[in-house]
Coordinates of C-alpha atoms and ligand atoms in Angstrom, one line a residue:
X808 CA 43.4 9.4 12.7
X809 CA 43.0 8.9 16.4
X810 CA 40.3 8.4 19.0
X811 CA 39.5 11.4 21.1
X812 CA 37.8 11.0 24.5
X813 CA 35.9 14.3 25.1
X814 CA 34.7 15.4 28.6
X815 CA 31.1 16.4 28.8
X816 CA 28.3 17.0 31.3
X817 CA 24.8 15.6 31.1
X818 CA 21.7 17.3 29.7
X819 CA 18.6 16.6 31.8
X820 CA 16.1 16.5 28.9
X821 CA 17.2 13.5 26.9
X822 CA 14.3 11.2 27.7
X823 CA 13.0 9.6 24.5
X824 CA 9.3 10.2 23.9
X825 CA 6.7 8.2 21.9
X826 CA 9.3 7.7 19.2
X827 CA 12.9 8.6 20.1
X828 CA 14.3 11.9 21.1
X829 CA 12.8 14.8 19.3
X830 CA 13.8 18.4 19.8
X831 CA 14.3 21.6 17.9
X832 CA 17.3 21.6 15.6
X833 CA 18.9 24.4 17.7
X834 CA 18.7 22.1 20.8
X835 CA 20.6 19.4 18.9
X836 CA 23.1 21.9 17.7
X837 CA 24.3 22.8 21.2
X838 CA 27.8 21.6 21.8
X839 CA 27.8 17.9 22.9
X840 CA 24.0 17.5 22.8
X841 CA 23.9 14.9 19.9
X842 CA 27.1 13.4 21.0
X843 CA 25.9 12.8 24.6
X844 CA 22.8 11.0 23.3
X845 CA 24.7 8.9 20.8
X846 CA 27.3 7.9 23.4
X847 CA 24.4 7.0 25.8
X848 CA 23.0 4.7 23.1
X849 CA 26.4 3.0 22.7
X850 CA 26.9 2.8 26.5
X851 CA 23.5 1.2 27.1
X852 CA 24.0 -1.5 24.4
X853 CA 25.6 -4.7 25.5
X854 CA 27.9 -6.5 23.1
X855 CA 27.8 -4.0 20.2
X856 CA 31.6 -4.4 19.7
X857 CA 32.4 -5.5 16.2
X858 CA 28.7 -5.6 15.2
X859 CA 27.0 -4.1 12.2
X860 CA 24.6 -1.2 12.6
X861 CA 22.4 0.6 10.1
X862 CA 22.4 4.4 9.8
X863 CA 20.2 6.8 7.9
X864 CA 17.6 9.5 8.2
X865 CA 14.9 11.4 6.4
X866 CA 17.2 14.0 4.9
X867 CA 15.9 16.9 7.0
X868 CA 18.2 19.8 8.0
X869 CA 21.2 18.6 10.2
X870 CA 20.9 15.0 8.8
X871 CA 24.2 15.1 7.0
X872 CA 26.1 16.7 9.9
X873 CA 24.6 14.2 12.4
X874 CA 25.5 11.2 10.2
X875 CA 29.2 12.3 10.0
X876 CA 29.3 12.7 13.8
X877 CA 27.6 9.3 14.4
X878 CA 29.9 7.5 12.0
X879 CA 33.0 8.8 13.8
X880 CA 31.5 8.0 17.2
X881 CA 30.6 4.5 16.0
X882 CA 34.2 3.9 14.9
X883 CA 35.5 5.1 18.2
X884 CA 33.1 2.8 20.1
X885 CA 34.2 -0.3 18.4
X886 CA 31.3 -0.9 16.0
X887 CA 32.4 -3.3 13.3
X888 CA 30.5 -2.0 10.3
X889 CA 27.9 0.7 9.5
X890 CA 25.5 0.4 6.6
X891 CA 24.6 3.9 5.7
X892 CA 22.1 5.1 3.1
X893 CA 23.5 7.0 0.2
X894 CA 23.3 10.7 0.9
X895 CA 22.6 9.8 4.5
X896 CA 19.1 8.8 3.4
X897 CA 16.9 5.9 4.7
X898 CA 13.2 6.2 5.2
X899 CA 12.1 4.8 8.5
X900 CA 10.5 1.7 6.9
X901 CA 13.6 1.2 4.7
X902 CA 15.9 1.4 7.7
X903 CA 13.8 -1.3 9.4
X904 CA 13.9 -3.4 6.2
X905 CA 17.7 -3.1 5.9
X906 CA 18.3 -4.0 9.6
X907 CA 16.3 -7.2 9.0
X908 CA 17.7 -8.1 5.6
X909 CA 21.3 -7.7 6.7
X910 CA 20.6 -9.1 10.1
X911 CA 22.2 -6.1 11.6
X912 CA 22.6 -5.6 15.4
X913 CA 20.4 -2.5 15.3
X914 CA 20.1 0.9 13.7
X915 CA 20.1 4.6 14.3
X916 CA 17.4 6.5 12.5
X917 CA 17.5 10.3 12.3
X918 CA 14.1 11.8 11.9
X919 CA 11.5 13.9 13.7
X920 CA 8.9 12.2 11.5
X921 CA 6.0 14.5 10.7
X922 CA 7.4 17.5 12.6
X923 CA 8.5 20.4 10.4
X924 CA 12.2 20.6 9.4
X925 CA 14.7 23.3 8.5
X926 CA 16.9 25.4 10.6
X927 CA 14.0 26.4 12.9
X928 CA 12.3 23.0 12.7
X929 CA 12.8 19.8 14.6
X930 CA 15.3 17.0 14.5
X931 CA 15.2 13.6 16.1
X932 CA 17.1 10.4 16.7
X933 CA 15.9 6.9 17.7
X934 CA 17.5 3.5 18.2
X935 CA 16.1 0.4 16.5
X936 CA 16.8 -3.1 17.7
X937 CA 17.8 -6.3 15.9
X938 CA 14.2 -7.0 14.8
X939 CA 14.2 -3.7 12.9
X940 CA 11.7 -2.0 15.3
X941 CA 11.9 0.9 17.7
X942 CA 13.7 0.1 20.9
X943 CA 11.2 -1.0 23.7
X944 CA 10.9 1.1 26.8
X945 CA 13.4 -1.0 28.7
X946 CA 16.1 0.2 26.3
X947 CA 14.9 3.8 25.9
X948 CA 14.9 4.0 29.8
X949 CA 18.5 2.6 29.8
X950 CA 19.6 5.2 27.3
X951 CA 18.0 8.0 29.3
X952 CA 19.6 6.7 32.4
X953 CA 23.1 6.7 30.8
X954 CA 22.4 10.3 29.5
X955 CA 21.9 11.5 33.1
X956 CA 25.4 10.4 34.3
X957 CA 27.5 10.7 31.1
X958 CA 31.0 12.2 31.7
X959 CA 32.7 11.7 28.3
X960 CA 32.1 10.5 24.8
X961 CA 34.4 8.9 22.2
X962 CA 34.9 10.2 18.7
X963 CA 37.4 9.5 15.9
X964 CA 39.3 12.5 14.7
X965 CA 39.1 12.2 10.9
X966 CA 37.8 13.9 7.8
X967 CA 34.1 13.5 6.8
X968 CA 33.5 10.6 4.5
X969 CA 31.8 10.8 1.0
X970 CA 28.2 9.8 1.5
X971 CA 27.2 10.3 -2.1
X972 CA 28.9 7.3 -3.8
X973 CA 28.0 3.7 -3.3
X974 CA 31.2 2.4 -1.9
X975 CA 32.9 0.6 1.0
X976 CA 35.2 2.9 3.1
X977 CA 36.9 2.7 6.5
X978 CA 37.1 4.8 9.6
X979 CA 39.9 3.2 11.6
X980 CA 39.0 -0.5 12.0
X981 CA 35.3 0.1 11.1
X982 CA 33.9 -0.5 7.6
X983 CA 31.4 2.0 6.2
X984 CA 29.3 0.7 3.4
X985 CA 27.3 3.3 1.5
X986 CA 24.2 1.5 0.2
X987 CA 21.3 2.2 -2.1
X988 CA 18.5 3.4 0.2
X989 CA 15.7 2.4 -2.2
X990 CA 16.6 -0.9 -3.8
X991 CA 16.3 -3.3 -0.7
X992 CA 12.9 -1.7 0.2
X993 CA 11.5 -1.7 -3.4
X994 CA 12.5 -5.4 -3.8
X995 CA 10.7 -6.2 -0.5
X996 CA 7.6 -4.6 -1.8
X997 CA 7.8 -6.7 -5.0
X998 CA 7.6 -9.8 -2.9
X999 CA 4.4 -8.7 -1.1
X1000 CA 2.2 -7.2 -3.8
X1001 CA 1.0 -8.2 -7.2
X1002 CA 3.0 -5.6 -9.2
X1003 CA 1.7 -7.0 -12.5
X1004 CA -1.9 -6.4 -11.5
X1005 CA -1.2 -2.9 -10.1
X1006 CA 0.7 -2.0 -13.3
X1007 CA -2.3 -3.0 -15.4
X1008 CA -4.5 -0.8 -13.2
X1009 CA -2.2 2.2 -13.4
X1010 CA -1.7 1.9 -17.1
X1011 CA -5.5 1.9 -17.7
X1012 CA -7.9 4.8 -17.0
X1013 CA -7.2 4.8 -13.3
X1014 CA -5.8 8.1 -12.2
X1015 CA -3.8 8.6 -9.0
X1016 CA -1.8 11.2 -7.3
X1017 CA 0.9 10.6 -4.6
X1018 CA 2.1 13.5 -2.4
X1019 CA 5.5 13.0 -1.0
X1020 CA 5.3 16.5 0.7
X1021 CA 9.0 17.2 -0.3
X1022 CA 10.1 14.6 2.2
X1023 CA 12.0 11.3 2.0
X1024 CA 9.4 9.2 0.1
X1025 CA 9.9 11.3 -3.0
X1026 CA 12.8 9.1 -4.1
X1027 CA 11.1 5.9 -3.1
X1028 CA 7.7 6.8 -4.6
X1029 CA 9.1 7.8 -8.0
X1030 CA 11.1 4.6 -8.3
X1031 CA 8.2 2.3 -7.2
X1032 CA 5.1 4.0 -8.8
X1033 CA 6.6 5.7 -11.9
X1034 CA 9.6 3.5 -12.8
X1035 CA 8.5 0.0 -11.6
X1036 CA 4.7 0.3 -11.9
X1037 CA 4.5 2.5 -14.9
X1038 CA 2.4 5.3 -13.4
X1039 CA 2.3 8.5 -15.5
X1040 CA 5.4 10.7 -14.9
X1041 CA 4.2 13.4 -12.5
X1042 CA 2.0 11.0 -10.5
X1043 CA 4.3 11.7 -7.6
X1044 CA 3.9 15.4 -6.5
X1045 CA 6.2 17.4 -4.2
X1046 CA 8.6 14.5 -5.0
X1047 CA 11.9 16.3 -4.5
X1048 CA 13.1 15.8 -0.9
X1049 CA 14.2 19.1 0.6
X1050 CA 15.9 19.8 3.9
X1051 CA 13.1 21.9 5.1
X1052 CA 10.3 20.0 3.3
X1053 CA 9.7 23.2 1.2
X1054 CA 8.6 25.0 4.4
X1055 CA 5.7 22.6 4.8
X1056 CA 4.6 20.4 7.7
X1057 CA 5.1 16.9 6.4
X1058 CA 2.2 15.3 8.2
X1059 CA -0.2 13.5 5.8
X1060 CA -3.6 14.6 7.1
X1061 CA -6.4 16.7 5.8
X1062 CA -4.9 19.9 7.1
X1063 CA -1.3 19.7 6.2
X1064 CA -1.5 17.6 3.0
X1065 CA -3.7 20.4 1.6
X1066 CA -2.2 20.3 -1.9
X1067 CA -3.3 16.7 -2.3
X1068 CA -6.7 17.3 -0.6
X1069 CA -7.5 20.2 -3.0
X1070 CA -6.9 17.8 -5.9
X1071 CA -8.8 14.9 -4.6
X1072 CA -11.8 17.0 -3.5
X1073 CA -11.7 19.2 -6.6
X1074 CA -13.3 18.9 -10.0
X1075 CA -12.1 16.0 -12.2
X1076 CA -10.5 14.4 -9.2
X1077 CA -8.4 11.3 -9.6
X1078 CA -9.6 7.9 -8.4
X1079 CA -7.0 7.6 -5.7
X1080 CA -4.7 9.8 -3.7
X1081 CA -2.1 9.2 -1.0
X1082 CA 0.4 11.1 1.0
X1083 CA 3.2 10.2 3.3
X1084 CA 5.2 12.0 6.0
X1085 CA 8.7 13.2 6.7
X1086 CA 10.3 9.8 7.2
X1087 CA 7.9 7.7 5.1
X1088 CA 6.2 5.7 7.8
X1089 CA 2.8 7.4 7.8
X1090 CA 0.1 7.4 5.1
X1091 CA -3.1 9.1 4.2
X1092 CA -5.5 7.4 1.8
X1093 CA -8.1 9.4 -0.2
X1094 CA -10.5 8.4 -2.9
X1095 CA -12.3 10.7 -5.4
X1096 CA -13.9 13.2 -3.0
X1097 CA -13.5 10.7 -0.2
X1098 CA -11.3 10.5 3.0
X1099 CA -10.5 7.1 4.6
X1100 CA -9.8 7.4 8.3
X1101 CA -6.6 5.5 9.3
X1102 CA -8.8 3.4 11.6
X1103 CA -11.0 2.4 8.8
X1104 CA -8.0 1.8 6.6
X1105 CA -6.7 -0.8 9.0
X1106 CA -10.1 -2.5 9.1
X1107 CA -10.3 -2.6 5.3
X1108 CA -6.8 -4.0 4.9
X1109 CA -7.6 -6.6 7.5
X1110 CA -10.8 -7.6 5.8
X1111 CA -9.2 -7.8 2.3
X1112 CA -5.8 -9.1 3.2
X1113 CA -6.1 -12.4 1.5
X1114 CA -6.5 -10.7 -1.9
X1115 CA -2.9 -9.6 -1.6
X1116 CA -0.1 -12.2 -2.4
X1117 CA 2.0 -11.5 0.7
X1118 CA -1.0 -12.2 3.0
X1119 CA -3.0 -14.7 1.0
X1120 CA -2.7 -17.4 3.6
X1121 CA -4.5 -15.2 6.1
X1122 CA -3.6 -13.2 9.2
X1123 CA -2.6 -14.6 12.6
X1124 CA -4.1 -11.5 14.4
X1125 CA -4.3 -7.8 14.2
X1126 CA -3.3 -5.1 16.6
X1127 CA -4.2 -1.4 17.0
X1128 CA -3.3 1.3 19.4
X1129 CA -5.8 2.1 22.2
X1130 CA -7.0 5.4 20.7
X1131 CA -7.6 3.8 17.3
X1132 CA -11.2 3.0 16.6
X1133 CA -12.6 -0.5 17.1
X1134 CA -13.4 -0.9 13.4
X1135 CA -10.6 -3.5 13.0
X1136 CA -11.9 -5.4 16.1
X1137 CA -15.2 -6.0 14.3
X1138 CA -13.3 -7.5 11.3
X1139 CA -11.1 -9.6 13.6
X1140 CA -14.2 -11.0 15.4
X1141 CA -15.7 -12.0 12.1
X1142 CA -12.4 -13.6 10.9
X1143 CA -12.0 -15.4 14.2
X1144 CA -8.6 -13.9 15.0
X1145 CA -7.4 -11.9 18.0
X1146 CA -7.3 -8.1 18.0
X1147 CA -4.8 -6.6 20.4
X1148 CA -5.1 -3.2 21.9
X1149 CA -1.7 -1.5 22.7
X1150 CA -0.6 1.9 23.9
X1151 CA 0.2 4.6 21.4
X1152 CA 3.7 3.9 19.9
X1153 CA 4.8 1.5 17.2
X1154 CA 7.3 0.0 19.6
X1155 CA 4.4 -1.8 21.4
X1156 CA 3.7 -3.9 18.3
X1157 CA 7.2 -5.4 18.1
X1158 CA 6.7 -8.2 20.5
X1159 CA 3.3 -9.2 19.0
X1160 CA 4.8 -9.3 15.5
X1161 CA 7.9 -11.2 16.6
X1162 CA 5.7 -13.8 18.4
X1163 CA 3.5 -14.0 15.3
X1164 CA 0.4 -13.0 17.3
X1165 CA -0.4 -10.3 14.8
X1166 CA 0.2 -9.9 11.1
X1167 CA -1.2 -6.4 10.6
X1168 CA -1.0 -3.4 12.9
X1169 CA -2.4 0.1 12.7
X1170 CA -2.9 3.4 14.5
X1171 CA -5.2 6.3 14.2
X1172 CA -2.2 8.6 13.7
X1173 CA -2.0 7.6 10.0
X1174 CA 0.2 4.5 10.6
X1175 CA -0.3 1.0 9.2
X1176 CA 2.1 -1.8 8.8
X1177 CA 2.7 -5.5 8.9
X1178 CA 5.1 -8.2 9.9
X1179 CA 7.2 -7.5 6.8
X1180 CA 9.2 -5.0 8.9
X1181 CA 8.9 -3.6 12.4
X1182 CA 7.9 0.0 11.6
X1183 CA 4.8 1.4 10.2
X1184 CA 5.1 1.8 6.4
X1185 CA 3.5 4.5 4.4
X1186 CA 4.2 3.3 0.8
X1187 CA 3.4 -0.3 1.8
X1188 CA -0.1 0.9 2.8
X1189 CA -0.5 2.7 -0.6
X1190 CA 0.5 -0.5 -2.4
X1191 CA -1.8 -2.6 -0.3
X1192 CA -4.7 -0.3 -1.3
X1193 CA -3.7 -0.3 -4.9
X1194 CA -3.6 -4.1 -4.9
X1195 CA -7.1 -4.3 -3.4
X1196 CA -8.4 -1.8 -5.9
X1197 CA -6.8 -3.7 -8.8
X1198 CA -8.3 -7.0 -7.7
X1199 CA -11.8 -5.8 -6.8
X1200 CA -12.2 -3.2 -9.5
X1201 CA -14.1 -1.1 -7.0
X1202 CA -13.6 2.6 -6.1
X1203 CA -12.3 3.6 -2.7
X1204 CA -15.7 4.9 -1.8
X1205 CA -17.4 1.6 -2.8
X1206 CA -15.0 -0.4 -0.8
X1207 CA -15.8 1.7 2.3
X1208 CA -19.5 1.7 1.7
X1209 CA -19.5 -2.1 1.3
X1210 CA -17.3 -2.4 4.4
X1211 CA -19.7 -0.4 6.6
X1212 CA -22.6 -2.3 5.3
X1213 CA -21.0 -5.5 6.5
X1214 CA -19.5 -4.4 9.8
X1215 CA -21.3 -1.1 10.7
X1216 CA -19.5 2.2 10.8
X1217 CA -17.2 3.5 13.5
X1218 CA -17.5 7.2 13.2
X1219 CA -14.1 8.6 14.3
X1220 CA -12.3 11.8 14.6
X1221 CA -9.3 13.2 16.5
X1222 CA -9.2 16.8 17.7
X1223 CA -5.7 18.2 18.5
X1224 CA -5.0 21.3 20.6
X1225 CA -1.4 21.9 19.6
X1226 CA 1.2 23.9 21.5
X1227 CA -0.9 24.7 24.5
X1228 CA 0.7 25.5 27.9
X1229 CA 2.2 22.4 29.4
X1230 CA 1.4 22.8 33.1
X1231 CA -2.4 23.4 32.6
X1232 CA -2.5 20.6 30.1
X1233 CA -1.0 18.2 32.6
X1234 CA -3.5 19.5 35.2
X1235 CA -6.4 18.8 32.9
X1236 CA -5.1 15.2 32.6
X1237 CA -4.6 14.9 36.4
X1238 CA -8.1 16.1 37.0
X1239 CA -9.5 13.6 34.6
X1240 CA -7.5 10.9 36.2
X1241 CA -8.9 12.0 39.6
X1242 CA -12.5 12.0 38.5
X1243 CA -12.4 8.9 36.4
X1244 CA -13.4 6.7 39.4
X1245 CA -16.6 8.7 39.9
X1246 CA -17.7 8.8 36.2
X1247 CA -19.2 5.3 35.7
X1248 CA -22.9 5.5 35.9
X1249 CA -23.1 9.3 35.4
X1250 CA -25.4 10.6 32.7
X1251 CA -24.6 13.3 30.1
X1252 CA -27.7 13.9 28.1
X1253 CA -28.7 10.6 26.7
X1254 CA -25.3 9.1 27.3
X1255 CA -24.4 7.0 30.4
X1256 CA -20.7 6.4 31.3
X1257 CA -20.0 2.7 31.3
X1258 CA -16.3 2.8 32.3
X1259 CA -13.5 5.4 32.8
X1260 CA -9.9 4.6 33.4
X1261 CA -6.3 5.5 32.6
X1262 CA -5.2 2.9 30.1
X1263 CA -2.6 0.4 31.4
X1264 CA -1.1 -2.3 29.2
X1265 CA 0.6 -5.5 30.1
X1266 CA 2.6 -6.9 27.2
X1267 CA 1.3 -10.4 26.6
X1268 CA 4.8 -11.6 25.6
X1269 CA 7.2 -10.2 28.1
X1270 CA 4.8 -9.1 30.9
X1271 CA 6.1 -5.5 30.9
X1272 CA 3.6 -3.0 32.2
X1273 CA 3.0 0.5 30.7
X1274 CA 0.8 2.8 32.8
X1275 CA -0.9 6.1 32.3
X1276 CA -1.4 5.7 28.5
X1277 CA -4.5 7.9 28.2
X1278 CA -7.9 8.4 29.8
X1279 CA -10.6 6.4 28.3
X1280 CA -14.3 7.2 28.9
X1281 CA -16.6 4.6 27.4
X1282 CA -20.4 5.0 27.2
X1283 CA -23.1 2.3 27.4
X1284 CA -23.9 2.6 23.6
X1285 CA -20.3 1.8 22.7
X1286 CA -19.2 5.4 22.1
X1287 CA -15.9 6.5 23.5
X1288 CA -13.8 9.6 24.2
X1289 CA -10.1 9.3 24.9
X1290 CA -7.8 12.1 26.2
X1291 CA -4.0 11.9 25.8
X1292 CA -1.1 14.2 25.7
X1293 CA 1.1 13.7 22.6
X1294 CA 4.6 12.3 23.2
X1295 CA 6.1 13.6 20.0
X1296 CA 5.6 17.4 20.1
X1297 CA 8.5 19.7 20.9
X1298 CA 6.6 22.9 21.9
X1299 CA 4.4 23.1 25.0
X1300 CA 1.9 20.3 25.0
X1301 CA -0.5 18.9 22.5
X1302 CA -3.8 17.6 23.9
X1303 CA -5.4 14.9 21.7
X1304 CA -9.1 14.2 22.0
X1305 CA -10.2 11.0 20.2
X1306 CA -13.9 10.6 19.5
X1307 CA -15.7 7.5 18.4
X1308 CA -19.3 6.3 18.0
X1309 CA -20.7 3.2 16.3
X1310 CA -23.6 3.2 13.8
X1311 CA -25.1 -0.1 12.5
X1312 CA -27.9 1.6 10.6
X1313 CA -26.8 1.8 7.0
X1314 CA -29.2 4.8 6.3
X1315 CA -27.1 6.9 8.7
X1316 CA -23.6 6.0 7.3
X1317 CA -23.4 9.0 5.0
X1318 CA -23.8 11.5 7.8
X1319 CA -20.9 14.0 8.0
X1320 CA -18.4 12.8 10.6
X1321 CA -18.2 15.9 12.8
X1322 CA -22.0 16.1 12.8
X1323 CA -22.3 12.4 13.8
X1324 CA -19.8 13.1 16.6
X1325 CA -21.3 16.4 17.8
X1326 CA -22.8 15.1 21.1
X1327 CA -19.4 13.5 22.0
X1328 CA -17.5 16.7 21.0
X1329 CA -19.7 18.7 23.4
X1330 CA -19.3 16.1 26.1
X1331 CA -15.6 16.2 25.8
X1332 CA -15.6 19.9 26.6
X1333 CA -18.1 19.4 29.4
X1334 CA -16.2 16.6 31.1
X1335 CA -12.6 17.8 30.5
X1336 CA -13.1 21.6 30.7
X1337 CA -10.8 22.0 27.7
X1338 CA -11.4 25.7 27.4
X1339 CA -10.7 26.4 31.0
X1340 CA -7.3 24.5 30.9
X1341 CA -6.1 25.4 27.4
X1342 CA -7.8 28.7 26.6
X1343 CA -8.8 27.2 23.3
X1344 CA -12.3 27.2 22.0
X1345 CA -11.5 25.1 18.9
X1346 CA -8.9 22.4 18.1
X1347 CA -6.0 23.4 15.8
X1348 CA -6.2 20.2 13.8
X1349 CA -9.2 18.0 13.1
X1350 CA -8.5 14.6 11.4
Ligands
G16_162 C1 5.0 8.2 16.4 C2 4.8 6.8 16.9 C3 3.3 6.4 16.7 C4 2.4 7.4 17.4 C5 2.7 8.7 16.8 C6 1.9 9.8 17.5 O1 4.8 8.3 15.0 O2 5.6 5.9 16.2 O3 3.2 5.1 17.2 O4 1.1 7.0 17.1 O5 4.0 9.1 17.0 O6 2.3 9.9 18.9 P1 1.7 11.0 19.8 O7 0.2 10.9 19.8 O8 2.4 10.7 21.1 O9 2.2 12.3 19.2 P2 5.8 9.0 14.1 O10 5.3 8.9 12.7 O11 5.8 10.5 14.6 O12 7.1 8.4 14.3

């Protein structure tokens, strides 16, 4: 066994996006591509010598190979110990939980989240800091900067280690502990939720269905729902994690989680359905013939938090990403707590959670979480909902109907134009940026523009500023259209159009969402000239 210093040259495209570096598997398989990025992580970290880091991924294609490379590089870079999930597996929330529980220095999480996997799919890598959360921009910028000047990387020359047995091994001076990827996470869930009450619910007439989409939560969901909570065997569908997610797109929304949607919107539908994504941090909540928007889900969890043991003493505040609807703001106002509006990206919640300014956080992109870890957490959200259903005895639809009655309804939808040409998509955004100053006061039918800007965020804790986070166009009646380019896609560009309107009149709450938002959908086209720039008449995904 010896340390090899290998000469390399930089790649110019290693700038982390919304959540780490995501590229096609074939890009990561280029000689030195992964190694350069991993060495850039180690080079950008101060004082990581002798420290403990956590390592694991969502099990997608290339996970195992990447884990072996990273272990050997960690040993060559003087890391003291690596805690690695058995089989190289750790869901994103479990990785965050393990970093916190073991007080590790940080962690490397391998995932391209909801992007498809397999040989022709995507792979990804991100660095998480001591608090268990995604590295803030200061660190991702430092990693990117190292990647632009890298000249060599260090790697231990040794055999692969056995990842499939719980054990403690060594690579040179470095210890490698292969840990159970599920146990620490499942234990944490038991401290937050009333498992006895949920067990009672699941063992009665209540029927539920959990779709793991052949991704990482299969193992976690079976252990938690079927083994610990006594749900019927088979409650977890698509529960065997596969390297290519069975050829599916592990994004829990109405389009990609169609197996589950067909069941919940079919005859004899169960009472409750939930899906999670590739790495287990996203969730979709369904009732019998009923879809809960992620924005509404955050609002419902906020309003009902004190019914759940882990949150019974109340919330310090709530936070949502800018494009997420203002439904949670209304609950926060009633509770007398702050609601923070951050840019898209879970990393922006970290400081608020650390400073105890917010207890719950959520995003329109099917992400909800709390201060129990520093990532969004799919199965946590499912348990939170089950706990509320168990305590109230209401159906999902009743909970939402009652909620809208109290707070009014924020109709909400996101229209995605995926894989459009990058240049024109950027031109569309530049044009909107350019005209945004002239928009206030302009009329579109019965709507008058109240404000228009490119969202900028100043972190209330460390004062860091993030500009150009999406064009917001607000109307005088409280409606809003937001335009953003996704920071997680790997092909061309994805234009996201977020549409929201507010309705206080209960008699109009049952209107179909796309119908309620039709005037805004038409205005989005009129203002942004989507067809002209993307050549698309329709979005590819509507959620
Ligand atoms: C990541 C981020 C989320 C973000 C989402 C979508 O989620 O952690 O904060 O909302 O991407 O980002 P974008 O609109 O830029 O594609 P995940 O689940 O992909 O890690």
